[in-house]
PDB file of C-alpha atoms in Angstrom:
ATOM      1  CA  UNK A 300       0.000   0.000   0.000  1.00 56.00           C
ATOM      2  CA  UNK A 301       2.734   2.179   0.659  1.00 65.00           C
ATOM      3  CA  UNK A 302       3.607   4.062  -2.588  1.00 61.00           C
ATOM      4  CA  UNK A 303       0.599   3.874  -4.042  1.00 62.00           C
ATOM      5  CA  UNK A 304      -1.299   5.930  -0.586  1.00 69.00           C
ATOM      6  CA  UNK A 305       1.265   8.322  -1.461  1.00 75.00           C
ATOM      7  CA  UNK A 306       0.195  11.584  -2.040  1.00 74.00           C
ATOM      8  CA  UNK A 307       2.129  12.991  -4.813  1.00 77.00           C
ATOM      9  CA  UNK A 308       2.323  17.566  -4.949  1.00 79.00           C
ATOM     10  CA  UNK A 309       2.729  17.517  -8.746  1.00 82.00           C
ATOM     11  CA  UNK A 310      -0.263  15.485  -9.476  1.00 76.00           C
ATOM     12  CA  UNK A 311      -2.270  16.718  -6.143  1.00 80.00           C
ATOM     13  CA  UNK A 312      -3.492  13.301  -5.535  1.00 82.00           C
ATOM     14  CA  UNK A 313      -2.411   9.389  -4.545  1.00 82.00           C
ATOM     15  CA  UNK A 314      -2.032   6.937  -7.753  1.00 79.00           C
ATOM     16  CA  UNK A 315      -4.401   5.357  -5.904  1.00 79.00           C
ATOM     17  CA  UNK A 316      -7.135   7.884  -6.456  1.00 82.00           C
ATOM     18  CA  UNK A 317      -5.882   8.490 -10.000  1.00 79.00           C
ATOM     19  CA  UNK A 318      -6.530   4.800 -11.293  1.00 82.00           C
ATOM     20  CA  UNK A 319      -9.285   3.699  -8.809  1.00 79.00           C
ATOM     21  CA  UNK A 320     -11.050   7.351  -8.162  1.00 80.00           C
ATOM     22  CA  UNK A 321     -10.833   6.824  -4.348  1.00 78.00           C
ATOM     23  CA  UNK A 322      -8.211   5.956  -1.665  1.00 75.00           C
ATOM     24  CA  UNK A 323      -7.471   2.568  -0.846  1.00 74.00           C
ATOM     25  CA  UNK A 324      -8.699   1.201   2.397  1.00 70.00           C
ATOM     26  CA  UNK A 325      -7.280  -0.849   4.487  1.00 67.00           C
ATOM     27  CA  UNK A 326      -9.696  -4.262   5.391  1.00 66.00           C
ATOM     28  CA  UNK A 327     -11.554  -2.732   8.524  1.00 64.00           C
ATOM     29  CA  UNK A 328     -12.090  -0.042   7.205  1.00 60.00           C
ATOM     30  CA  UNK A 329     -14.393  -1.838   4.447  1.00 60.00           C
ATOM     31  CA  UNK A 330     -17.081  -2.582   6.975  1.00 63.00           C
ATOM     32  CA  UNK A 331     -17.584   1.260   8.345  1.00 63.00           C
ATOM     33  CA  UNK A 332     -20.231   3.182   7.690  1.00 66.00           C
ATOM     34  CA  UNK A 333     -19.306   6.509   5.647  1.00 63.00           C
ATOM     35  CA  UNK A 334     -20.854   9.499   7.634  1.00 66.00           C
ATOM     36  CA  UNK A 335     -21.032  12.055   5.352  1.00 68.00           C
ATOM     37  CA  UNK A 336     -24.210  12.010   2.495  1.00 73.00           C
ATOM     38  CA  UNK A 337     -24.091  14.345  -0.083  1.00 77.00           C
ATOM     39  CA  UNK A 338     -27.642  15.391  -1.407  1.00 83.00           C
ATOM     40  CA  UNK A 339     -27.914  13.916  -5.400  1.00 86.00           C
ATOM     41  CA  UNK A 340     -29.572  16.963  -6.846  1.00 89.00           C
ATOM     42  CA  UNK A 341     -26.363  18.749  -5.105  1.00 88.00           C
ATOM     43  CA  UNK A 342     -23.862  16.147  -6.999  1.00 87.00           C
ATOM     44  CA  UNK A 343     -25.920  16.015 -10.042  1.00 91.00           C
ATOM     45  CA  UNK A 344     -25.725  19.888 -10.234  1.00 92.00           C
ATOM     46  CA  UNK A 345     -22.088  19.849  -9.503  1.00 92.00           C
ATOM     47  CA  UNK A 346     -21.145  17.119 -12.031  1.00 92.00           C
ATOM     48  CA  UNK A 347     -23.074  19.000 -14.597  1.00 94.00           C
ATOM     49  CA  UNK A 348     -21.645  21.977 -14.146  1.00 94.00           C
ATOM     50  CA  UNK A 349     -18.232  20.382 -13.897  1.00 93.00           C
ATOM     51  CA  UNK A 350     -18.936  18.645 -17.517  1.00 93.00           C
ATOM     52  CA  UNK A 351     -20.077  22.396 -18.876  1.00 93.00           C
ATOM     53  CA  UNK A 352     -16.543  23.791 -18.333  1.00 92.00           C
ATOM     54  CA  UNK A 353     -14.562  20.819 -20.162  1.00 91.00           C
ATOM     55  CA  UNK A 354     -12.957  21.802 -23.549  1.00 90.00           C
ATOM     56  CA  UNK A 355     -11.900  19.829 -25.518  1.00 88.00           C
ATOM     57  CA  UNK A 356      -7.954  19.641 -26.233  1.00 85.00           C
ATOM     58  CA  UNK A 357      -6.449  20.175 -29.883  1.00 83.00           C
ATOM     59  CA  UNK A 358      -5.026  17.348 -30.651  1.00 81.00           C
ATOM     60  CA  UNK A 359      -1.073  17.263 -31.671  1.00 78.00           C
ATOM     61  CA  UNK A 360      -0.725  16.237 -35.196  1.00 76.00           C
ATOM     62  CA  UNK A 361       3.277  14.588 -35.454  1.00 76.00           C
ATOM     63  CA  UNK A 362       2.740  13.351 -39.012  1.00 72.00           C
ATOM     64  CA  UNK A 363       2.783  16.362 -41.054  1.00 69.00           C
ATOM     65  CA  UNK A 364       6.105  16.691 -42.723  1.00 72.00           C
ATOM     66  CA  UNK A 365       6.691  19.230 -45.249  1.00 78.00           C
ATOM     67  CA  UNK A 366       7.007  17.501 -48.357  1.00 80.00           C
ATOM     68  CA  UNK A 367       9.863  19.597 -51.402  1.00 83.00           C
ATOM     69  CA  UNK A 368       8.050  20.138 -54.318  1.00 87.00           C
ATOM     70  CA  UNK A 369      10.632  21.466 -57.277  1.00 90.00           C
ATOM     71  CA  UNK A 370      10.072  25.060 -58.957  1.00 91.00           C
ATOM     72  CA  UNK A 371      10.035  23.654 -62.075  1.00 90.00           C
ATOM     73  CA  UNK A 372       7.966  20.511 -61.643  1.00 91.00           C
ATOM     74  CA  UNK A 373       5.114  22.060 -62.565  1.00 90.00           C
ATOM     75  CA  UNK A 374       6.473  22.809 -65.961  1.00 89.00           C
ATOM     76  CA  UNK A 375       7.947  19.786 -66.347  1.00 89.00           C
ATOM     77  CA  UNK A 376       6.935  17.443 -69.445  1.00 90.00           C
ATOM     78  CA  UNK A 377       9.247  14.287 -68.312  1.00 92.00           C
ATOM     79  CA  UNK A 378       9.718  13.125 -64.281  1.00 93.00           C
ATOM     80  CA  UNK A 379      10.771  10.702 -62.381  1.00 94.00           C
ATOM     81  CA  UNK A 380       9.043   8.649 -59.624  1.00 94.00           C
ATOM     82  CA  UNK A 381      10.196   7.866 -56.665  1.00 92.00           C
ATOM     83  CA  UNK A 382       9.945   4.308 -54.971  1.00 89.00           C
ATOM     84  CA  UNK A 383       9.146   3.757 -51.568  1.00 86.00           C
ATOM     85  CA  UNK A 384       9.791   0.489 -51.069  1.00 87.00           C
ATOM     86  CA  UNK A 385      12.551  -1.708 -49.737  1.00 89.00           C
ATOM     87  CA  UNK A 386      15.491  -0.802 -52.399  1.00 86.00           C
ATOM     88  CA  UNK A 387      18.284  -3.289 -52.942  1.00 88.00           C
ATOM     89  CA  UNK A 388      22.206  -2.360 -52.526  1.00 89.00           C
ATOM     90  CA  UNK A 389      23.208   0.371 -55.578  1.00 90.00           C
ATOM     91  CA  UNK A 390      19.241   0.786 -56.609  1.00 89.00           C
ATOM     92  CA  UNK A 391      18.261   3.763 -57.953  1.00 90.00           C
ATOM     93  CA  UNK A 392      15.295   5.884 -55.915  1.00 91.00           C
ATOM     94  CA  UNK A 393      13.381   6.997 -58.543  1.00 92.00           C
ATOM     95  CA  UNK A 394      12.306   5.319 -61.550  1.00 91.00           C
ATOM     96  CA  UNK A 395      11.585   6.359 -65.133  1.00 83.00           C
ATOM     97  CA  UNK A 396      11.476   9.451 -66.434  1.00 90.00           C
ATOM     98  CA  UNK A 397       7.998   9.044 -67.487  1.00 93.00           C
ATOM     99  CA  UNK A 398       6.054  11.502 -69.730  1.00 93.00           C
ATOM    100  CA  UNK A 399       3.105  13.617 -68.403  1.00 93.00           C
ATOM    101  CA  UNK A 400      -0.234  13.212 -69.553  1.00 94.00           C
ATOM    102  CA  UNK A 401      -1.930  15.612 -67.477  1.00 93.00           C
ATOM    103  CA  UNK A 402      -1.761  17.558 -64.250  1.00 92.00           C
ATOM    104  CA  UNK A 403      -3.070  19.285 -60.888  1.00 91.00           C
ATOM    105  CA  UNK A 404      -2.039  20.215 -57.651  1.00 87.00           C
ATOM    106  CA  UNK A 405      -1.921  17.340 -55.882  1.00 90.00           C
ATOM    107  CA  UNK A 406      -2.110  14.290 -58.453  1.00 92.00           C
ATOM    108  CA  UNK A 407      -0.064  14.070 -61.904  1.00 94.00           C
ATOM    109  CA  UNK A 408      -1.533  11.632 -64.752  1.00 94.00           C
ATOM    110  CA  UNK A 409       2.003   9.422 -66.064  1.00 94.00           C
ATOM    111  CA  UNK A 410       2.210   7.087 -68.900  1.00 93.00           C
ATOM    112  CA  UNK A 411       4.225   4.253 -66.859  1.00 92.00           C
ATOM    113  CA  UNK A 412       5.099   1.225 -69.249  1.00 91.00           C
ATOM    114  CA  UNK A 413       1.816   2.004 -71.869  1.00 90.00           C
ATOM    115  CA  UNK A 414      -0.958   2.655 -68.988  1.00 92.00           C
ATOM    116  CA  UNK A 415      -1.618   5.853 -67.997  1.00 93.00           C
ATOM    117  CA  UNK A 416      -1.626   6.109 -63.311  1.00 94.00           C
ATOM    118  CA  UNK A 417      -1.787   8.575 -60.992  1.00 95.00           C
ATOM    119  CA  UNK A 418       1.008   9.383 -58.832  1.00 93.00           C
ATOM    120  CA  UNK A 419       0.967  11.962 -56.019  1.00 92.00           C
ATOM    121  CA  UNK A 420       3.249  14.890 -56.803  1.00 92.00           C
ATOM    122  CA  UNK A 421       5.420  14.714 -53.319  1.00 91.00           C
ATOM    123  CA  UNK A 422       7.159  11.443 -54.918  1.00 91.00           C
ATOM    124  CA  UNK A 423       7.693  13.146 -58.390  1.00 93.00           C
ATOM    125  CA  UNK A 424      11.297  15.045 -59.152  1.00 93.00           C
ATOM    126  CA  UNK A 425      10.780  16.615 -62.770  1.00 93.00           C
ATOM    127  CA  UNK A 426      13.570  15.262 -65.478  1.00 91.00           C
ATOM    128  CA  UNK A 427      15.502  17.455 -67.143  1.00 88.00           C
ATOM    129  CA  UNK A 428      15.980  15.971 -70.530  1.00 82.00           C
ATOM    130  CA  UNK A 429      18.503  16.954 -73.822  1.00 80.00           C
ATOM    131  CA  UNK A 430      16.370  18.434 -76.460  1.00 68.00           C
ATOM    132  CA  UNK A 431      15.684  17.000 -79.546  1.00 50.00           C
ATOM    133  CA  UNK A 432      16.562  19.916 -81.342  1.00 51.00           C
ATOM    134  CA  UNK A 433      20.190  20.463 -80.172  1.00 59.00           C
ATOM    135  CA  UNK A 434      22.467  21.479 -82.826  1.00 62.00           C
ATOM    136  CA  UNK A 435      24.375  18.810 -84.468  1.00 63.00           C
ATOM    137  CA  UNK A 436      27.804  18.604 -84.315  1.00 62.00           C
ATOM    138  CA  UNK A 437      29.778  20.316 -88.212  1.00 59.00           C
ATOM    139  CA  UNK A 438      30.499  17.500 -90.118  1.00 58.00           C
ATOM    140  CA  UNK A 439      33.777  17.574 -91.047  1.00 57.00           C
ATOM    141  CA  UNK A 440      35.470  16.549 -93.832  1.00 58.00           C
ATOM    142  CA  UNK A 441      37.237  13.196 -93.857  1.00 61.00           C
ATOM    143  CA  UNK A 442      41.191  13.846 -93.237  1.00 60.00           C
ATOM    144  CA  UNK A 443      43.634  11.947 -95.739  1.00 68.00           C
ATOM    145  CA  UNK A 444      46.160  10.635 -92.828  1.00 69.00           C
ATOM    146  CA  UNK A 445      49.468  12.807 -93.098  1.00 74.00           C
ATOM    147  CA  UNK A 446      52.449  10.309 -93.345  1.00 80.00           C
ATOM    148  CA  UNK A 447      55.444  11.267 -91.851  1.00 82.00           C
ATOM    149  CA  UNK A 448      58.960   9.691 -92.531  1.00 85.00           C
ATOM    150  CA  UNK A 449      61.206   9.314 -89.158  1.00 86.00           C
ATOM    151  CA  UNK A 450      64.846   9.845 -88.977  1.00 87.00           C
ATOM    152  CA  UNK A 451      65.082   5.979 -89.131  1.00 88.00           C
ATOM    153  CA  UNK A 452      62.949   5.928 -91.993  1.00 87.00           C
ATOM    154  CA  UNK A 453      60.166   4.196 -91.022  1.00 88.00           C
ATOM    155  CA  UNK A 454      56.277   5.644 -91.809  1.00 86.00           C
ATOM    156  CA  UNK A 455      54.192   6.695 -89.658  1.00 82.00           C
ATOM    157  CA  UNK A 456      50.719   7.581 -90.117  1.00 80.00           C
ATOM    158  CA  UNK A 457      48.936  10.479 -88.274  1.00 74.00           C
ATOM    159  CA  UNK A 458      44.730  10.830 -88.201  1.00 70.00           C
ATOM    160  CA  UNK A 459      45.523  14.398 -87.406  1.00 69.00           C
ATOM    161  CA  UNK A 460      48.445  16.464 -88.906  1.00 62.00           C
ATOM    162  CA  UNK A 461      50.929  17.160 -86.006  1.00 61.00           C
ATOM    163  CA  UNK A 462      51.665  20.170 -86.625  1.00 64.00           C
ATOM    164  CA  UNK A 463      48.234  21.801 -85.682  1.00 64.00           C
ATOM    165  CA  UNK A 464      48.437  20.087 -82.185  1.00 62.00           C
ATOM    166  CA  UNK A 465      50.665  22.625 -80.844  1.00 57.00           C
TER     167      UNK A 465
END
């Protein structure tokens, strides 16, 4: 009985009377008669009046984590996807890119292997692709290899005339 008849500042009451609502008593003390009777209009009137004043509590919400969303994913024709599943050793986050069919705020419409699905847009990352139209490199025109006679006389043949190396 001993700690738990102990009355406790910080909580202003036993851990008795917080789990059972009253103190414990010891055996003889079952059998007494409890003097004082308090009316029940009185303790219906102070129970309801008690039950007015409660408020409820906001609750604490832990989950929300601000989810990155690129500047440019919105803009984006091409993104990748990320995978949230268990990833084997050296595998890649995010999959694709995958072309956009269609978009809103929250939800983005991909073509992913020939079926168009939704996928939220806090596991998107847009892709920035090469464009199609990037100039193509000046064809050049094919170089007759220079040959060049050492002082041994042997030949050797250069792709690329030495002499504009330096």
């Amino acid at each position: 009985m001993g700690w738990r008849a102990t009355y406790r500042e910080d909580l202003e009451a036993t851990p008795a009377q917080l789990t059972y609502g009253t103190n414990i008593r010891l055996p003889g003390e079952f059998f007494v008669e409890n003097k004082s009777r308090i009316d029940q209009t009185t303790f219906v009137g102070k129970l309801q009046h008690i039950m007015h004043k409660l408020r409820p509590v906001p609750a604490s919400s832990h989950n929300r984590a601000n989810v990155f969303i690129h500047k440019d994913l919105p803009n984006s024709s091409h993104v990748f996807v990320r995978h949230d599943g268990v990833r084997r050793s050296l595998e890649s986050p995010y999959q694709g890119p995958y072309k956009v069919l269609s978009k809103s705020d929250k939800l983005f419409k991909l073509l992913i292997n020939g079926k168009s699905s939704f996928v939220s847009v806090d596991r998107l990352k847009p892709a920035f692709l090469a464009s199609e139209y990037e100039p193509q490199p000046a064809v050049d025109k094919k170089h007759e290899p220079v040959t060049t006679t050492t002082r041994f006389g042997r030949k050797v043949r250069f792709r690329i005339d030495p002499k504009n190396l330096r």
